[in-house]
């Protein structure tokens, strides 16, 4: 891994840092990220799936030369999966080997020594939260706690305790404290509300869908092979779809996937057949696809073509 670099000195530096890694952020996001880094507070990012929340942590880790440690949340996530657990299989092997050597006649002292041995560091399996607390020599890692809303309130309470003191107690080993707290990014898709107590520990930012100008910049940065006309039509079309009250609007990730798919098909511009054939790259629910396959889809494309032509004429004048 590359040498760790210092955190940005200003909001403009933060914007430049993200931009250099291909992440097109608005100033509000750069501001809250800068403050999070300067104040040492976790950053809580909420928003629809596919708007780039997870990517922020990846870009930040890469740009700062820090290790990225990711805790992917899911229903039923507990301490054993998030913090640590003991390697019981290896412990049993160790116990059997010790018994074979002394024939089980070692007495209380031997049993105490055995218990101390099997609950030593070499049998400890470190999960993401413990890895983040222990860190690495040189610089604290970036800890991404992804899709926290998939967990339950019990895990939230445990996480709040860790984020309050950046320490965890393992009964057999004692308390482990972070020498330098990790840079913490928490994301949620807002499928449920997260408790206020946890949010108060963080700086909060809602990551919205980008406007057309920023989405165009993102597309150019991530899929530079897309031509100017195709890129404008893609962005305009996706922006229109987000105004149709679909069950699930396409995110930036889908915009980029669609652009890549159209390039693979050697398309230079959108047409009704191409939109129909590739709409499954953009939309993920059949009701939405059926709606766009009807007259709504043709109407959207006609509006996009018409508005872009009018804009080109106005620009020419």
Short mmCIF file of C-alpha atoms in Angstrom, two decimals:
data_model
loop_
_atom_site.label_atom_id
_atom_site.label_comp_id
_atom_site.label_asym_id
_atom_site.label_seq_id
_atom_site.Cartn_x
_atom_site.Cartn_y
_atom_site.Cartn_z
CA UNK A 1 0.00 0.00 0.00
CA UNK A 2 1.21 3.53 -0.79
CA UNK A 3 2.44 5.80 2.02
CA UNK A 4 -0.29 7.52 3.98
CA UNK A 5 -0.89 11.17 3.17
CA UNK A 6 -2.19 13.89 5.49
CA UNK A 7 -5.84 14.85 5.45
CA UNK A 8 -6.85 17.86 3.31
CA UNK A 9 -6.27 21.36 4.68
CA UNK A 10 -9.40 22.94 3.21
CA UNK A 11 -12.71 22.28 1.50
CA UNK A 12 -11.13 23.07 -1.86
CA UNK A 13 -8.35 20.57 -1.15
CA UNK A 14 -11.01 17.99 -0.31
CA UNK A 15 -12.77 18.64 -3.62
CA UNK A 16 -9.46 18.29 -5.44
CA UNK A 17 -8.63 15.09 -3.57
CA UNK A 18 -11.92 13.48 -4.60
CA UNK A 19 -11.72 14.83 -8.15
CA UNK A 20 -8.21 13.44 -8.64
CA UNK A 21 -9.61 9.97 -7.95
CA UNK A 22 -12.52 10.46 -10.37
CA UNK A 23 -15.20 11.24 -7.77
CA UNK A 24 -17.24 14.29 -8.73
CA UNK A 25 -18.59 15.72 -5.47
CA UNK A 26 -20.59 18.85 -4.80
CA UNK A 27 -19.32 21.42 -2.32
CA UNK A 28 -21.76 20.43 0.41
CA UNK A 29 -20.44 16.86 0.46
CA UNK A 30 -16.82 18.04 0.34
CA UNK A 31 -17.52 20.38 3.27
CA UNK A 32 -19.00 17.73 5.56
CA UNK A 33 -16.26 15.27 4.61
CA UNK A 34 -13.59 17.87 5.39
CA UNK A 35 -15.19 18.63 8.76
CA UNK A 36 -15.48 14.93 9.55
CA UNK A 37 -11.76 14.47 8.93
CA UNK A 38 -10.75 17.58 10.87
CA UNK A 39 -13.04 16.93 13.84
CA UNK A 40 -12.41 13.20 13.99
CA UNK A 41 -16.14 12.45 13.81
CA UNK A 42 -17.77 9.59 11.89
CA UNK A 43 -19.52 10.63 8.68
CA UNK A 44 -23.08 9.34 8.31
CA UNK A 45 -24.14 9.21 4.65
CA UNK A 46 -27.78 8.53 3.85
CA UNK A 47 -29.42 8.28 0.45
CA UNK A 48 -30.88 6.04 -2.21
CA UNK A 49 -28.92 3.02 -3.40
CA UNK A 50 -26.53 3.72 -6.24
CA UNK A 51 -25.81 7.40 -5.58
CA UNK A 52 -22.15 6.88 -4.65
CA UNK A 53 -22.12 6.63 -0.85
CA UNK A 54 -19.89 3.56 -0.65
CA UNK A 55 -17.59 4.92 -3.34
CA UNK A 56 -16.72 7.90 -1.13
CA UNK A 57 -15.02 5.63 1.42
CA UNK A 58 -13.15 3.74 -1.30
CA UNK A 59 -11.92 6.93 -2.94
CA UNK A 60 -10.96 8.46 0.40
CA UNK A 61 -8.91 5.42 1.42
CA UNK A 62 -7.17 5.27 -1.94
CA UNK A 63 -6.46 9.01 -2.08
CA UNK A 64 -5.10 9.18 1.47
CA UNK A 65 -3.10 5.98 1.14
CA UNK A 66 -5.02 4.33 3.98
CA UNK A 67 -6.21 0.76 4.29
CA UNK A 68 -9.94 0.34 3.65
CA UNK A 69 -11.70 -1.95 6.12
CA UNK A 70 -15.28 -2.70 5.15
CA UNK A 71 -18.00 -4.05 7.40
CA UNK A 72 -20.85 -5.09 5.12
CA UNK A 73 -23.98 -5.07 7.24
CA UNK A 74 -26.80 -7.60 6.98
CA UNK A 75 -29.74 -8.87 9.00
CA UNK A 76 -28.50 -10.85 11.99
CA UNK A 77 -25.03 -9.28 12.11
CA UNK A 78 -23.59 -9.78 15.60
CA UNK A 79 -20.42 -9.21 17.61
CA UNK A 80 -18.82 -12.46 16.45
CA UNK A 81 -19.10 -11.41 12.82
CA UNK A 82 -18.35 -7.72 13.32
CA UNK A 83 -15.66 -7.60 16.02
CA UNK A 84 -14.01 -10.91 16.88
CA UNK A 85 -14.48 -14.59 17.55
CA UNK A 86 -12.31 -17.43 18.76
CA UNK A 87 -11.01 -20.09 16.40
CA UNK A 88 -12.71 -22.95 18.23
CA UNK A 89 -11.47 -25.63 15.83
CA UNK A 90 -7.85 -24.60 16.37
CA UNK A 91 -8.44 -24.36 20.12
CA UNK A 92 -9.77 -27.92 20.22
CA UNK A 93 -6.76 -29.18 18.30
CA UNK A 94 -4.48 -27.43 20.81
CA UNK A 95 -6.36 -28.96 23.75
CA UNK A 96 -6.17 -32.47 22.28
CA UNK A 97 -2.46 -32.09 21.60
CA UNK A 98 -1.78 -30.92 25.17
CA UNK A 99 -3.83 -33.81 26.58
CA UNK A 100 -1.93 -36.27 24.42
CA UNK A 101 1.39 -34.94 25.72
CA UNK A 102 0.62 -34.93 29.46
CA UNK A 103 -2.02 -37.66 29.48
CA UNK A 104 -4.48 -35.40 31.22
CA UNK A 105 -2.47 -35.58 34.46
CA UNK A 106 -1.14 -32.06 34.60
CA UNK A 107 -3.35 -30.93 37.47
CA UNK A 108 -4.88 -27.51 38.08
CA UNK A 109 -1.77 -25.57 37.14
CA UNK A 110 -1.58 -27.29 33.77
CA UNK A 111 -5.27 -26.69 33.12
CA UNK A 112 -4.91 -23.02 33.96
CA UNK A 113 -1.93 -22.75 31.64
CA UNK A 114 -3.89 -24.53 28.92
CA UNK A 115 -6.84 -22.16 29.28
CA UNK A 116 -4.52 -19.17 29.10
CA UNK A 117 -2.85 -20.63 26.03
CA UNK A 118 -5.98 -21.33 24.00
CA UNK A 119 -7.33 -17.86 24.73
CA UNK A 120 -4.22 -16.16 23.46
CA UNK A 121 -3.80 -13.82 20.53
CA UNK A 122 -2.95 -16.54 18.03
CA UNK A 123 -6.42 -18.07 18.32
CA UNK A 124 -8.23 -14.75 17.92
CA UNK A 125 -10.02 -14.13 14.62
CA UNK A 126 -10.13 -10.40 14.01
CA UNK A 127 -13.26 -9.10 12.30
CA UNK A 128 -13.55 -5.63 10.67
CA UNK A 129 -14.29 -3.52 13.76
CA UNK A 130 -11.39 -4.98 15.73
CA UNK A 131 -9.08 -4.64 12.72
CA UNK A 132 -10.03 -0.97 12.48
CA UNK A 133 -9.35 -0.35 16.18
CA UNK A 134 -5.95 -2.04 16.08
CA UNK A 135 -5.05 -0.27 12.84
CA UNK A 136 -1.66 -0.45 11.23
CA UNK A 137 1.66 1.23 11.79
CA UNK A 138 1.75 4.68 10.26
CA UNK A 139 -1.87 5.75 9.82
CA UNK A 140 -5.38 4.90 10.91
CA UNK A 141 -7.48 3.01 8.35
CA UNK A 142 -10.74 4.06 6.75
CA UNK A 143 -13.57 2.02 8.28
CA UNK A 144 -16.62 1.67 6.03
CA UNK A 145 -19.75 0.48 7.83
CA UNK A 146 -21.91 -0.17 4.80
CA UNK A 147 -25.73 -0.31 4.77
CA UNK A 148 -26.19 -0.05 8.53
CA UNK A 149 -29.96 -0.03 8.09
CA UNK A 150 -29.81 -3.78 7.33
CA UNK A 151 -28.89 -4.52 10.97
CA UNK A 152 -31.06 -4.26 14.09
CA UNK A 153 -31.23 -1.87 17.05
CA UNK A 154 -29.16 -4.18 19.26
CA UNK A 155 -26.22 -3.92 16.87
CA UNK A 156 -26.72 -0.15 16.66
CA UNK A 157 -26.38 0.08 20.44
CA UNK A 158 -23.17 -1.95 20.37
CA UNK A 159 -21.77 0.15 17.54
CA UNK A 160 -22.59 3.34 19.45
CA UNK A 161 -20.50 2.08 22.37
CA UNK A 162 -17.52 1.40 20.10
CA UNK A 163 -17.78 4.77 18.33
CA UNK A 164 -18.02 6.59 21.65
CA UNK A 165 -14.68 5.36 23.02
CA UNK A 166 -13.07 3.53 20.08
CA UNK A 167 -12.38 0.56 22.28
CA UNK A 168 -13.69 -2.96 22.82
CA UNK A 169 -13.31 -5.36 25.73
CA UNK A 170 -12.50 -9.02 25.10
CA UNK A 171 -13.04 -10.80 28.45
CA UNK A 172 -10.12 -13.19 27.98
CA UNK A 173 -7.65 -10.53 26.78
CA UNK A 174 -8.79 -7.23 28.25
CA UNK A 175 -9.64 -3.89 26.65
CA UNK A 176 -8.27 -2.99 23.23
CA UNK A 177 -8.13 0.73 22.49
CA UNK A 178 -7.40 2.44 19.21
CA UNK A 179 -4.09 4.32 19.32
CA UNK A 180 -5.48 6.49 16.54
CA UNK A 181 -9.23 6.32 15.83
CA UNK A 182 -10.09 5.15 12.32
CA UNK A 183 -11.73 7.40 9.75
CA UNK A 184 -15.33 6.16 9.92
CA UNK A 185 -17.85 6.32 7.07
CA UNK A 186 -21.34 4.94 7.75
CA UNK A 187 -23.83 4.46 4.93
CA UNK A 188 -27.54 3.68 4.94
CA UNK A 189 -30.16 3.37 2.22
CA UNK A 190 -32.86 4.52 4.67
CA UNK A 191 -34.87 1.32 4.56
CA UNK A 192 -35.48 2.06 8.26
CA UNK A 193 -34.64 4.87 10.64
CA UNK A 194 -31.37 4.73 12.57
CA UNK A 195 -31.53 5.70 16.26
CA UNK A 196 -30.88 9.36 17.03
CA UNK A 197 -28.19 8.50 19.59
CA UNK A 198 -25.99 6.99 16.90
CA UNK A 199 -26.64 9.81 14.45
CA UNK A 200 -25.63 12.37 17.09
CA UNK A 201 -22.18 10.82 17.24
CA UNK A 202 -21.74 11.58 13.53
CA UNK A 203 -21.78 14.38 11.01
CA UNK A 204 -24.75 13.80 8.71
CA UNK A 205 -25.16 14.26 4.96
CA UNK A 206 -27.92 13.26 2.58
CA UNK A 207 -26.44 12.09 -0.74
CA UNK A 208 -28.99 12.95 -3.42
CA UNK A 209 -29.13 12.12 -7.09
CA UNK A 210 -26.84 14.52 -8.98
CA UNK A 211 -28.23 17.22 -11.23
CA UNK A 212 -27.63 16.93 -14.97
CA UNK A 213 -24.42 18.96 -14.95
CA UNK A 214 -22.77 16.91 -12.23
CA UNK A 215 -24.03 13.61 -13.64
CA UNK A 216 -22.52 14.57 -16.99
CA UNK A 217 -19.20 15.25 -15.27
CA UNK A 218 -19.39 11.90 -13.49
CA UNK A 219 -20.12 10.11 -16.75
CA UNK A 220 -17.19 11.77 -18.51
CA UNK A 221 -14.87 10.87 -15.64
CA UNK A 222 -15.97 7.25 -15.31
CA UNK A 223 -16.86 6.32 -18.91
CA UNK A 224 -14.70 8.58 -21.09
CA UNK A 225 -15.28 6.38 -24.15
CA UNK A 226 -18.89 7.59 -24.38
CA UNK A 227 -19.26 10.23 -27.09
CA UNK A 228 -20.62 13.69 -26.40
CA UNK A 229 -24.02 13.14 -28.05
CA UNK A 230 -24.56 9.75 -26.42
CA UNK A 231 -23.50 11.07 -23.01
CA UNK A 232 -25.90 14.01 -23.18
CA UNK A 233 -28.78 11.77 -24.22
CA UNK A 234 -28.03 9.23 -21.49
CA UNK A 235 -27.93 11.86 -18.76
CA UNK A 236 -31.04 13.65 -20.02
CA UNK A 237 -32.94 10.35 -20.30
CA UNK A 238 -32.00 9.20 -16.80
CA UNK A 239 -32.88 12.61 -15.35
CA UNK A 240 -36.31 12.34 -17.00
CA UNK A 241 -36.87 8.84 -15.62
CA UNK A 242 -36.23 10.06 -12.08
CA UNK A 243 -39.17 12.42 -12.45
CA UNK A 244 -41.64 9.65 -13.38
CA UNK A 245 -42.31 8.35 -9.85
CA UNK A 246 -40.92 4.91 -10.60
CA UNK A 247 -40.79 2.21 -7.95
CA UNK A 248 -36.97 2.41 -8.01
CA UNK A 249 -35.22 5.26 -9.74
CA UNK A 250 -31.94 4.51 -11.51
CA UNK A 251 -28.89 5.62 -9.55
CA UNK A 252 -25.59 6.92 -10.82
CA UNK A 253 -24.28 3.35 -10.84
CA UNK A 254 -27.00 2.40 -13.32
CA UNK A 255 -26.23 5.44 -15.47
CA UNK A 256 -22.61 4.34 -15.75
CA UNK A 257 -23.56 0.72 -16.42
CA UNK A 258 -25.96 1.80 -19.16
CA UNK A 259 -23.32 3.97 -20.80
CA UNK A 260 -20.85 1.08 -20.75
CA UNK A 261 -23.45 -1.27 -22.23
CA UNK A 262 -24.28 1.15 -25.05
CA UNK A 263 -20.59 1.51 -25.87
CA UNK A 264 -20.29 -2.27 -26.10
CA UNK A 265 -23.13 -2.15 -28.64
CA UNK A 266 -21.29 0.56 -30.62
CA UNK A 267 -24.13 3.03 -30.13
CA UNK A 268 -23.51 6.71 -30.83
CA UNK A 269 -27.01 7.89 -29.88
CA UNK A 270 -30.21 6.59 -28.34
CA UNK A 271 -33.06 5.18 -30.40
CA UNK A 272 -36.32 3.50 -29.33
CA UNK A 273 -35.17 -0.05 -30.11
CA UNK A 274 -31.89 0.33 -28.26
CA UNK A 275 -33.63 1.78 -25.21
CA UNK A 276 -36.10 -1.10 -25.23
CA UNK A 277 -33.37 -3.73 -25.61
CA UNK A 278 -31.15 -2.35 -22.84
CA UNK A 279 -33.63 -0.95 -20.33
CA UNK A 280 -32.90 -3.85 -17.95
CA UNK A 281 -29.46 -2.36 -17.36
CA UNK A 282 -31.09 0.83 -16.11
CA UNK A 283 -34.22 -0.40 -14.32
CA UNK A 284 -34.48 -3.41 -12.00
CA UNK A 285 -38.22 -3.87 -11.44
CA UNK A 286 -40.61 -5.33 -13.98
CA UNK A 287 -43.38 -2.80 -13.31
CA UNK A 288 -40.97 0.04 -14.09
CA UNK A 289 -39.68 -1.72 -17.20
CA UNK A 290 -43.22 -2.37 -18.43
CA UNK A 291 -44.10 1.27 -17.95
CA UNK A 292 -41.11 2.46 -19.99
CA UNK A 293 -41.78 -0.18 -22.63
CA UNK A 294 -45.17 1.44 -23.17
CA UNK A 295 -45.80 4.89 -24.59
CA UNK A 296 -44.05 6.50 -21.59
CA UNK A 297 -40.67 5.32 -22.85
CA UNK A 298 -41.12 6.75 -26.34
CA UNK A 299 -42.47 10.00 -24.92
CA UNK A 300 -39.41 10.40 -22.68
CA UNK A 301 -37.01 9.77 -25.55
CA UNK A 302 -38.87 12.20 -27.83
CA UNK A 303 -38.72 14.87 -25.12
CA UNK A 304 -35.00 14.27 -24.61
CA UNK A 305 -34.21 14.55 -28.31
CA UNK A 306 -36.37 17.66 -28.70
CA UNK A 307 -34.92 19.45 -25.66
CA UNK A 308 -31.33 18.69 -26.64
CA UNK A 309 -31.94 19.96 -30.18
CA UNK A 310 -33.48 23.15 -28.82
CA UNK A 311 -30.55 23.63 -26.44
CA UNK A 312 -28.07 23.14 -29.29
CA UNK A 313 -29.88 25.71 -31.44
CA UNK A 314 -30.00 28.20 -28.56
CA UNK A 315 -26.31 27.66 -27.87
CA UNK A 316 -25.52 28.20 -31.54
CA UNK A 317 -27.32 31.51 -31.47
#
